[in-house]
């Protein structure tokens, strides 16, 4: 017995000395190098014009903070001007890492598709260029397909999908002309999997994912980057603001959302994705990651689990 103990203790020591320790040192060195590279690349953001839709709360607000901190001129866009002005005041009162120009506030209703061209023109008139467009504004959905009106389906598709597509199309010709630019789409893990009672939301994010993938291939020759971010649960007002089947606000903070990542954490990850020009970023917890894996590798099991989930909520 004691011999086995000695052997185990010896082999553990051996592993730690010849395998564990060098691995830990290697990983730490790699992380330090990555942090140093990211810090250097973030400096390149200085002076960039960044348009952020949905900047009045949650992830968009946090994005405004991080891009502003790194020297970008941020254009804050959404429907609620008073909230955008609040975000602007908070940015101006902040201690900055780099000198930055004053943020610009611009009202925008993404679901009003006829207004998108003039919104973009206004930004070009004010700022002269757009370097990075972040399509973040969006609304979620809570309701079964049987009990969701077509008006709600249309509103969610217009806000989340057509609104972002319209803005992107309005910005692209000048980016193509300049042969530079970056378009970011804040999708969701629900752009990769669909849950019951979220049909309109999941459909809009799947459409966004597909549009972005086509766009990326077409824009490669023009030196324009296209990135898609797929967050899991993030602690924001997203479930409070979600639309029910009849178009009312859901008004409930979901348990998973309340326990989600902070929007500051997500915004910093997105900033590094932008500076590294990555095509995609999934920022998710274990369960949504598992669901994505099951949907693609064991679809029948995934459909069975989702059917049980739908049964439970009805
Ligand atoms: N939180 C999560 O768990 C999570 C997970 C995955 C993906 N996402 C995505 O992240 C993005 C941001 O959501 P959030 O979590 O930060 O939720 P949020 O706090 O509710 O923010 C949503 C933002 O979208 C704006 N918005 C909504 N409808 C709009 C419209 N018609 N026109 C213009 N702006 C509009 C809102 O501004 P106004 O009300 O002022 O217009 C608000 O600033 C959304 O696209 C969402 O789908 C969130």
Tab-separated table of C-alpha atoms and ligand atoms in Angstrom:
chain	number	residue	atom	x	y	z
A	1	UNK	CA	0.000	0.000	0.000
A	2	UNK	CA	2.719	2.451	1.082
A	3	UNK	CA	4.774	1.451	-2.027
A	4	UNK	CA	1.808	2.436	-4.252
A	5	UNK	CA	1.531	5.713	-2.370
A	6	UNK	CA	5.238	6.407	-2.910
A	7	UNK	CA	4.947	5.562	-6.629
A	8	UNK	CA	1.879	7.813	-6.988
A	9	UNK	CA	3.544	10.641	-5.123
A	10	UNK	CA	6.677	10.207	-7.226
A	11	UNK	CA	4.803	10.123	-10.523
A	12	UNK	CA	2.782	13.169	-9.484
A	13	UNK	CA	6.000	15.017	-8.716
A	14	UNK	CA	7.416	13.877	-12.058
A	15	UNK	CA	4.357	15.142	-13.952
A	16	UNK	CA	4.398	18.467	-12.145
A	17	UNK	CA	8.126	18.939	-12.706
A	18	UNK	CA	8.417	17.844	-16.336
A	19	UNK	CA	4.924	18.494	-17.671
A	20	UNK	CA	2.689	20.635	-15.424
A	21	UNK	CA	5.188	23.350	-14.601
A	22	UNK	CA	6.492	23.924	-18.164
A	23	UNK	CA	2.886	23.884	-19.431
A	24	UNK	CA	1.789	26.471	-16.851
A	25	UNK	CA	4.798	28.662	-17.675
A	26	UNK	CA	4.088	28.289	-21.419
A	27	UNK	CA	0.422	29.205	-21.066
A	28	UNK	CA	1.248	32.213	-18.854
A	29	UNK	CA	3.903	33.435	-21.322
A	30	UNK	CA	1.456	33.015	-24.213
A	31	UNK	CA	-1.240	34.977	-22.365
A	32	UNK	CA	1.195	37.763	-21.498
A	33	UNK	CA	2.340	37.993	-25.142
A	34	UNK	CA	-1.297	38.055	-26.302
A	35	UNK	CA	-2.146	40.830	-23.821
A	36	UNK	CA	0.884	42.848	-24.989
A	37	UNK	CA	-0.065	42.399	-28.665
A	38	UNK	CA	-3.689	43.342	-27.950
A	39	UNK	CA	-2.580	46.458	-26.033
A	40	UNK	CA	-0.430	47.515	-29.002
A	41	UNK	CA	-3.208	46.814	-31.517
A	42	UNK	CA	-5.743	48.753	-29.434
A	43	UNK	CA	-3.592	51.861	-29.952
A	44	UNK	CA	-4.473	51.680	-33.661
A	45	UNK	CA	-8.078	52.573	-32.704
A	46	UNK	CA	-7.053	56.154	-31.953
A	47	UNK	CA	-9.106	58.596	-34.054
A	48	UNK	CA	-11.393	55.979	-35.630
A	49	UNK	CA	-15.062	56.847	-36.139
A	50	UNK	CA	-17.197	54.097	-34.606
A	51	UNK	CA	-20.971	54.002	-35.077
A	52	UNK	CA	-22.742	51.945	-32.396
A	53	UNK	CA	-26.457	51.211	-32.712
A	54	UNK	CA	-28.319	50.423	-29.498
A	55	UNK	CA	-25.822	52.556	-27.546
A	56	UNK	CA	-28.412	53.689	-24.978
A	57	UNK	CA	-28.082	50.612	-22.766
A	58	UNK	CA	-26.526	47.186	-22.154
A	59	UNK	CA	-23.854	45.895	-24.524
A	60	UNK	CA	-24.039	48.970	-26.802
A	61	UNK	CA	-23.462	51.334	-23.887
A	62	UNK	CA	-20.501	49.249	-22.696
A	63	UNK	CA	-19.093	49.238	-26.249
A	64	UNK	CA	-19.349	53.033	-26.318
A	65	UNK	CA	-17.232	53.160	-23.139
A	66	UNK	CA	-14.446	50.854	-24.314
A	67	UNK	CA	-14.098	52.328	-27.819
A	68	UNK	CA	-14.179	55.855	-26.375
A	69	UNK	CA	-11.524	54.912	-23.803
A	70	UNK	CA	-9.229	53.781	-26.598
A	71	UNK	CA	-9.473	57.063	-28.484
A	72	UNK	CA	-12.361	56.521	-30.910
A	73	UNK	CA	-14.931	59.133	-31.782
A	74	UNK	CA	-18.149	57.237	-31.009
A	75	UNK	CA	-21.500	57.894	-32.646
A	76	UNK	CA	-24.245	56.824	-30.231
A	77	UNK	CA	-27.448	55.756	-31.988
A	78	UNK	CA	-30.831	54.487	-30.803
A	79	UNK	CA	-34.413	55.721	-30.262
A	80	UNK	CA	-34.128	57.199	-26.745
A	81	UNK	CA	-32.257	60.494	-27.034
A	82	UNK	CA	-32.300	61.154	-23.264
A	83	UNK	CA	-30.533	57.849	-22.606
A	84	UNK	CA	-27.986	58.561	-25.354
A	85	UNK	CA	-27.318	62.002	-23.808
A	86	UNK	CA	-26.817	60.301	-20.426
A	87	UNK	CA	-24.257	57.911	-21.963
A	88	UNK	CA	-22.509	60.861	-23.648
A	89	UNK	CA	-22.294	62.765	-20.328
A	90	UNK	CA	-20.858	59.687	-18.612
A	91	UNK	CA	-18.227	59.338	-21.337
A	92	UNK	CA	-17.252	63.013	-21.091
A	93	UNK	CA	-16.825	62.734	-17.312
A	94	UNK	CA	-14.492	59.758	-17.665
A	95	UNK	CA	-10.740	59.640	-17.247
A	96	UNK	CA	-9.523	58.620	-20.699
A	97	UNK	CA	-6.652	56.402	-21.790
A	98	UNK	CA	-6.166	58.420	-25.006
A	99	UNK	CA	-7.249	61.882	-26.216
A	100	UNK	CA	-10.646	61.575	-27.891
A	101	UNK	CA	-13.171	63.720	-29.704
A	102	UNK	CA	-16.600	64.394	-28.225
A	103	UNK	CA	-19.191	61.628	-28.789
A	104	UNK	CA	-22.009	62.322	-31.238
A	105	UNK	CA	-25.635	61.519	-30.395
A	106	UNK	CA	-27.929	60.512	-33.249
A	107	UNK	CA	-31.509	59.322	-32.947
A	108	UNK	CA	-32.274	56.182	-34.927
A	109	UNK	CA	-35.197	53.785	-35.188
A	110	UNK	CA	-33.832	50.695	-36.903
A	111	UNK	CA	-37.331	49.481	-37.758
A	112	UNK	CA	-37.949	52.654	-39.773
A	113	UNK	CA	-36.148	51.393	-42.869
A	114	UNK	CA	-36.809	54.503	-44.952
A	115	UNK	CA	-34.762	56.612	-42.521
A	116	UNK	CA	-31.514	54.635	-42.663
A	117	UNK	CA	-29.870	56.283	-45.701
A	118	UNK	CA	-30.400	59.795	-44.303
A	119	UNK	CA	-29.104	58.660	-40.890
A	120	UNK	CA	-25.869	57.467	-42.500
A	121	UNK	CA	-25.596	60.639	-44.620
A	122	UNK	CA	-25.929	62.735	-41.441
A	123	UNK	CA	-22.973	60.899	-39.889
A	124	UNK	CA	-20.830	61.418	-42.999
A	125	UNK	CA	-21.767	65.119	-42.957
A	126	UNK	CA	-20.822	65.407	-39.257
A	127	UNK	CA	-17.816	63.087	-39.006
A	128	UNK	CA	-16.516	62.813	-42.592
A	129	UNK	CA	-16.118	59.019	-42.475
A	130	UNK	CA	-17.171	55.802	-40.781
A	131	UNK	CA	-14.404	53.332	-39.929
A	132	UNK	CA	-16.340	50.812	-37.864
A	133	UNK	CA	-20.077	50.116	-37.900
A	134	UNK	CA	-21.342	48.046	-34.965
A	135	UNK	CA	-24.839	46.685	-35.630
A	136	UNK	CA	-25.822	46.074	-32.032
A	137	UNK	CA	-29.347	47.479	-31.566
A	138	UNK	CA	-31.959	44.781	-31.221
A	139	UNK	CA	-34.983	43.404	-29.463
A	140	UNK	CA	-35.755	39.894	-28.219
A	141	UNK	CA	-38.947	37.832	-28.249
A	142	UNK	CA	-40.914	35.771	-25.738
A	143	UNK	CA	-43.917	33.897	-27.105
A	144	UNK	CA	-44.972	30.769	-28.933
A	145	UNK	CA	-45.434	30.858	-32.712
A	146	UNK	CA	-49.141	30.123	-32.264
A	147	UNK	CA	-49.551	33.216	-30.104
A	148	UNK	CA	-47.263	35.677	-31.887
A	149	UNK	CA	-48.835	38.124	-34.311
A	150	UNK	CA	-47.305	38.807	-37.722
A	151	UNK	CA	-46.845	42.444	-36.605
A	152	UNK	CA	-44.460	41.262	-33.896
A	153	UNK	CA	-42.592	38.969	-36.323
A	154	UNK	CA	-42.229	41.864	-38.758
A	155	UNK	CA	-41.131	44.356	-36.095
A	156	UNK	CA	-38.428	42.041	-34.768
A	157	UNK	CA	-37.173	41.162	-38.274
A	158	UNK	CA	-37.137	44.848	-39.252
A	159	UNK	CA	-35.280	45.945	-36.110
A	160	UNK	CA	-32.758	43.123	-35.809
A	161	UNK	CA	-32.222	42.105	-39.410
A	162	UNK	CA	-33.422	44.587	-42.055
A	163	UNK	CA	-32.371	47.586	-39.937
A	164	UNK	CA	-28.796	46.286	-39.681
A	165	UNK	CA	-28.762	45.215	-43.346
A	166	UNK	CA	-30.028	48.642	-44.441
A	167	UNK	CA	-27.429	50.514	-42.394
A	168	UNK	CA	-24.666	48.256	-43.670
A	169	UNK	CA	-25.719	48.760	-47.301
A	170	UNK	CA	-25.804	52.525	-46.781
A	171	UNK	CA	-22.269	52.516	-45.361
A	172	UNK	CA	-20.626	50.000	-47.721
A	173	UNK	CA	-20.176	52.035	-50.949
A	174	UNK	CA	-17.940	54.576	-49.179
A	175	UNK	CA	-16.010	51.849	-47.361
A	176	UNK	CA	-15.464	50.097	-50.710
A	177	UNK	CA	-14.302	53.356	-52.250
A	178	UNK	CA	-11.798	53.846	-49.408
A	179	UNK	CA	-10.837	50.166	-49.466
A	180	UNK	CA	-11.099	49.990	-45.693
A	181	UNK	CA	-13.679	49.511	-42.979
A	182	UNK	CA	-15.063	47.027	-40.482
A	183	UNK	CA	-18.682	45.931	-40.065
A	184	UNK	CA	-19.573	44.133	-36.831
A	185	UNK	CA	-22.844	42.292	-36.235
A	186	UNK	CA	-23.914	41.565	-32.672
A	187	UNK	CA	-25.832	38.360	-33.259
A	188	UNK	CA	-26.450	35.784	-30.518
A	189	UNK	CA	-25.967	32.088	-29.833
A	190	UNK	CA	-29.541	32.117	-31.098
A	191	UNK	CA	-28.066	32.899	-34.509
A	192	UNK	CA	-26.579	29.392	-34.281
A	193	UNK	CA	-29.354	27.487	-32.500
A	194	UNK	CA	-33.073	28.177	-32.100
A	195	UNK	CA	-35.011	27.870	-28.844
A	196	UNK	CA	-38.785	27.524	-28.442
A	197	UNK	CA	-40.672	30.780	-27.682
A	198	UNK	CA	-37.959	32.869	-29.379
A	199	UNK	CA	-38.850	32.139	-33.031
A	200	UNK	CA	-38.742	35.710	-34.372
A	201	UNK	CA	-35.564	36.546	-32.462
A	202	UNK	CA	-33.729	33.363	-33.473
A	203	UNK	CA	-34.861	33.783	-37.097
A	204	UNK	CA	-33.605	37.377	-37.201
A	205	UNK	CA	-30.215	36.384	-35.767
A	206	UNK	CA	-29.871	33.357	-38.093
A	207	UNK	CA	-30.593	35.705	-41.006
A	208	UNK	CA	-28.005	38.168	-39.700
A	209	UNK	CA	-25.405	35.403	-39.428
A	210	UNK	CA	-26.054	34.271	-43.020
A	211	UNK	CA	-25.994	37.832	-44.384
A	212	UNK	CA	-22.693	38.510	-42.604
A	213	UNK	CA	-21.098	35.311	-43.928
A	214	UNK	CA	-22.029	36.225	-47.516
A	215	UNK	CA	-20.914	39.807	-46.972
A	216	UNK	CA	-17.527	38.695	-45.611
A	217	UNK	CA	-16.745	36.704	-48.728
A	218	UNK	CA	-17.827	39.551	-51.038
A	219	UNK	CA	-15.924	42.215	-49.096
A	220	UNK	CA	-12.621	40.332	-48.840
A	221	UNK	CA	-11.446	41.772	-52.183
A	222	UNK	CA	-12.261	45.299	-50.924
A	223	UNK	CA	-10.250	44.942	-47.706
A	224	UNK	CA	-13.353	45.321	-45.531
A	225	UNK	CA	-13.615	43.159	-42.415
A	226	UNK	CA	-16.853	41.556	-41.327
A	227	UNK	CA	-17.233	40.088	-37.834
A	228	UNK	CA	-20.091	38.307	-36.109
A	229	UNK	CA	-20.368	38.166	-32.327
A	230	UNK	CA	-22.566	35.466	-30.785
A	231	UNK	CA	-23.037	36.121	-27.075
A	232	UNK	CA	-24.743	33.707	-24.710
A	233	UNK	CA	-26.364	35.239	-21.625
A	234	UNK	CA	-25.347	38.823	-20.835
A	235	UNK	CA	-26.742	40.733	-17.879
A	236	UNK	CA	-28.694	43.546	-19.614
A	237	UNK	CA	-32.298	44.682	-20.019
A	238	UNK	CA	-32.728	42.380	-23.049
A	239	UNK	CA	-35.380	40.131	-21.458
A	240	UNK	CA	-37.171	43.100	-19.849
A	241	UNK	CA	-37.437	44.761	-23.286
A	242	UNK	CA	-38.306	41.566	-25.200
A	243	UNK	CA	-41.620	41.628	-27.060
A	244	UNK	CA	-44.353	39.155	-26.192
A	245	UNK	CA	-46.517	37.565	-28.881
A	246	UNK	CA	-48.931	40.487	-28.721
A	247	UNK	CA	-46.201	43.128	-28.865
A	248	UNK	CA	-46.123	44.156	-25.178
A	249	UNK	CA	-42.863	44.351	-23.252
A	250	UNK	CA	-42.058	41.072	-21.508
A	251	UNK	CA	-40.978	43.061	-18.440
A	252	UNK	CA	-39.288	40.153	-16.667
A	253	UNK	CA	-35.591	39.769	-15.894
A	254	UNK	CA	-34.839	36.164	-16.856
A	255	UNK	CA	-32.838	34.110	-14.349
A	256	UNK	CA	-30.157	33.156	-16.884
A	257	UNK	CA	-29.805	36.735	-18.136
A	258	UNK	CA	-29.429	38.026	-14.561
A	259	UNK	CA	-26.639	35.498	-14.014
A	260	UNK	CA	-24.971	36.294	-17.363
A	261	UNK	CA	-21.658	37.919	-18.232
A	262	UNK	CA	-21.341	41.636	-17.539
A	263	UNK	CA	-21.680	43.836	-20.609
A	264	UNK	CA	-18.290	45.397	-19.754
A	265	UNK	CA	-16.609	41.980	-20.055
A	266	UNK	CA	-18.371	41.295	-23.370
A	267	UNK	CA	-17.506	44.760	-24.730
A	268	UNK	CA	-13.807	44.279	-23.990
A	269	UNK	CA	-13.848	40.908	-25.786
A	270	UNK	CA	-15.530	42.568	-28.775
A	271	UNK	CA	-12.944	45.362	-28.815
A	272	UNK	CA	-10.138	42.795	-28.981
A	273	UNK	CA	-11.998	40.898	-31.695
A	274	UNK	CA	-12.121	44.120	-33.725
A	275	UNK	CA	-8.450	44.993	-33.256
A	276	UNK	CA	-7.468	41.441	-34.185
A	277	UNK	CA	-9.851	41.508	-37.190
A	278	UNK	CA	-11.365	38.144	-36.208
A	279	UNK	CA	-14.268	36.833	-38.288
A	280	UNK	CA	-16.308	35.526	-35.387
A	281	UNK	CA	-16.512	35.398	-31.649
A	282	UNK	CA	-18.761	33.176	-29.545
A	283	UNK	CA	-18.849	34.422	-25.925
A	284	UNK	CA	-20.913	31.886	-24.152
A	285	UNK	CA	-21.496	29.771	-21.068
A	286	UNK	CA	-21.178	25.968	-20.994
A	287	UNK	CA	-24.848	25.106	-21.689
A	288	UNK	CA	-25.337	27.275	-24.810
A	289	UNK	CA	-21.991	25.957	-26.105
A	290	UNK	CA	-23.186	22.394	-25.506
A	291	UNK	CA	-26.466	23.195	-27.280
A	292	UNK	CA	-24.538	24.504	-30.338
A	293	UNK	CA	-22.481	21.304	-30.359
A	294	UNK	CA	-25.571	19.057	-30.080
A	295	UNK	CA	-27.483	20.977	-32.775
A	296	UNK	CA	-24.736	20.261	-35.280
A	297	UNK	CA	-23.469	16.855	-34.242
A	298	UNK	CA	-26.567	15.180	-32.715
A	299	UNK	CA	-29.548	17.089	-34.140
A	300	UNK	CA	-32.155	14.464	-33.132
A	301	UNK	CA	-31.102	14.687	-29.483
A	302	UNK	CA	-31.148	18.488	-29.684
A	303	UNK	CA	-34.684	18.503	-31.185
A	304	UNK	CA	-35.878	16.091	-28.462
A	305	UNK	CA	-34.478	18.324	-25.680
A	306	UNK	CA	-36.053	21.429	-27.261
A	307	UNK	CA	-39.436	19.692	-27.610
A	308	UNK	CA	-39.344	18.853	-23.889
A	309	UNK	CA	-38.419	22.467	-23.102
A	310	UNK	CA	-41.322	23.752	-25.228
A	311	UNK	CA	-43.695	21.319	-23.510
A	312	UNK	CA	-42.604	22.558	-20.090
A	313	UNK	CA	-43.226	26.222	-20.844
A	314	UNK	CA	-46.712	25.637	-22.328
B	1	LIG	N1	-28.150	40.365	-23.269
B	1	LIG	C1	-28.040	39.170	-23.814
B	1	LIG	O1	-28.136	38.140	-23.142
B	1	LIG	C2	-27.756	39.060	-25.295
B	1	LIG	C3	-27.334	37.826	-25.788
B	1	LIG	C4	-27.063	37.690	-27.130
B	1	LIG	C5	-27.205	38.773	-27.973
B	1	LIG	N2	-27.629	39.969	-27.477
B	1	LIG	C6	-27.794	41.078	-28.432
B	1	LIG	O2	-27.094	42.210	-27.985
B	1	LIG	C7	-27.674	43.380	-28.541
B	1	LIG	C8	-27.833	44.436	-27.450
B	1	LIG	O3	-28.802	43.990	-26.513
B	1	LIG	P1	-28.628	44.190	-24.938
B	1	LIG	O4	-28.452	42.851	-24.355
B	1	LIG	O5	-27.650	45.227	-24.653
B	1	LIG	O6	-30.120	44.633	-24.557
B	1	LIG	P2	-30.739	46.078	-24.211
B	1	LIG	O7	-30.104	46.627	-22.992
B	1	LIG	O8	-32.211	45.891	-24.244
B	1	LIG	O9	-30.280	46.979	-25.429
B	1	LIG	C9	-30.923	46.979	-26.661
B	1	LIG	C10	-30.515	48.230	-27.404
B	1	LIG	O10	-31.118	48.198	-28.710
B	1	LIG	C11	-31.743	49.441	-28.942
B	1	LIG	N3	-32.901	49.270	-29.803
B	1	LIG	C12	-33.976	48.466	-29.628
B	1	LIG	N4	-34.863	48.649	-30.612
B	1	LIG	C13	-34.337	49.596	-31.435
B	1	LIG	C14	-34.789	50.238	-32.619
B	1	LIG	N5	-35.975	49.950	-33.167
B	1	LIG	N6	-34.005	51.161	-33.192
B	1	LIG	C15	-32.798	51.490	-32.637
B	1	LIG	N7	-32.319	50.919	-31.529
B	1	LIG	C16	-33.086	49.992	-30.926
B	1	LIG	C17	-32.158	49.974	-27.569
B	1	LIG	O11	-32.193	51.392	-27.582
B	1	LIG	P3	-33.524	52.297	-27.579
B	1	LIG	O12	-34.533	51.629	-26.733
B	1	LIG	O13	-33.034	53.604	-27.041
B	1	LIG	O14	-33.917	52.393	-29.025
B	1	LIG	C18	-30.996	49.495	-26.705
B	1	LIG	O15	-29.965	50.438	-26.702
B	1	LIG	C19	-28.999	42.955	-29.163
B	1	LIG	O16	-28.849	42.853	-30.567
B	1	LIG	C20	-29.226	41.578	-28.571
B	1	LIG	O17	-29.965	40.757	-29.434
B	1	LIG	C21	-27.909	40.141	-26.154
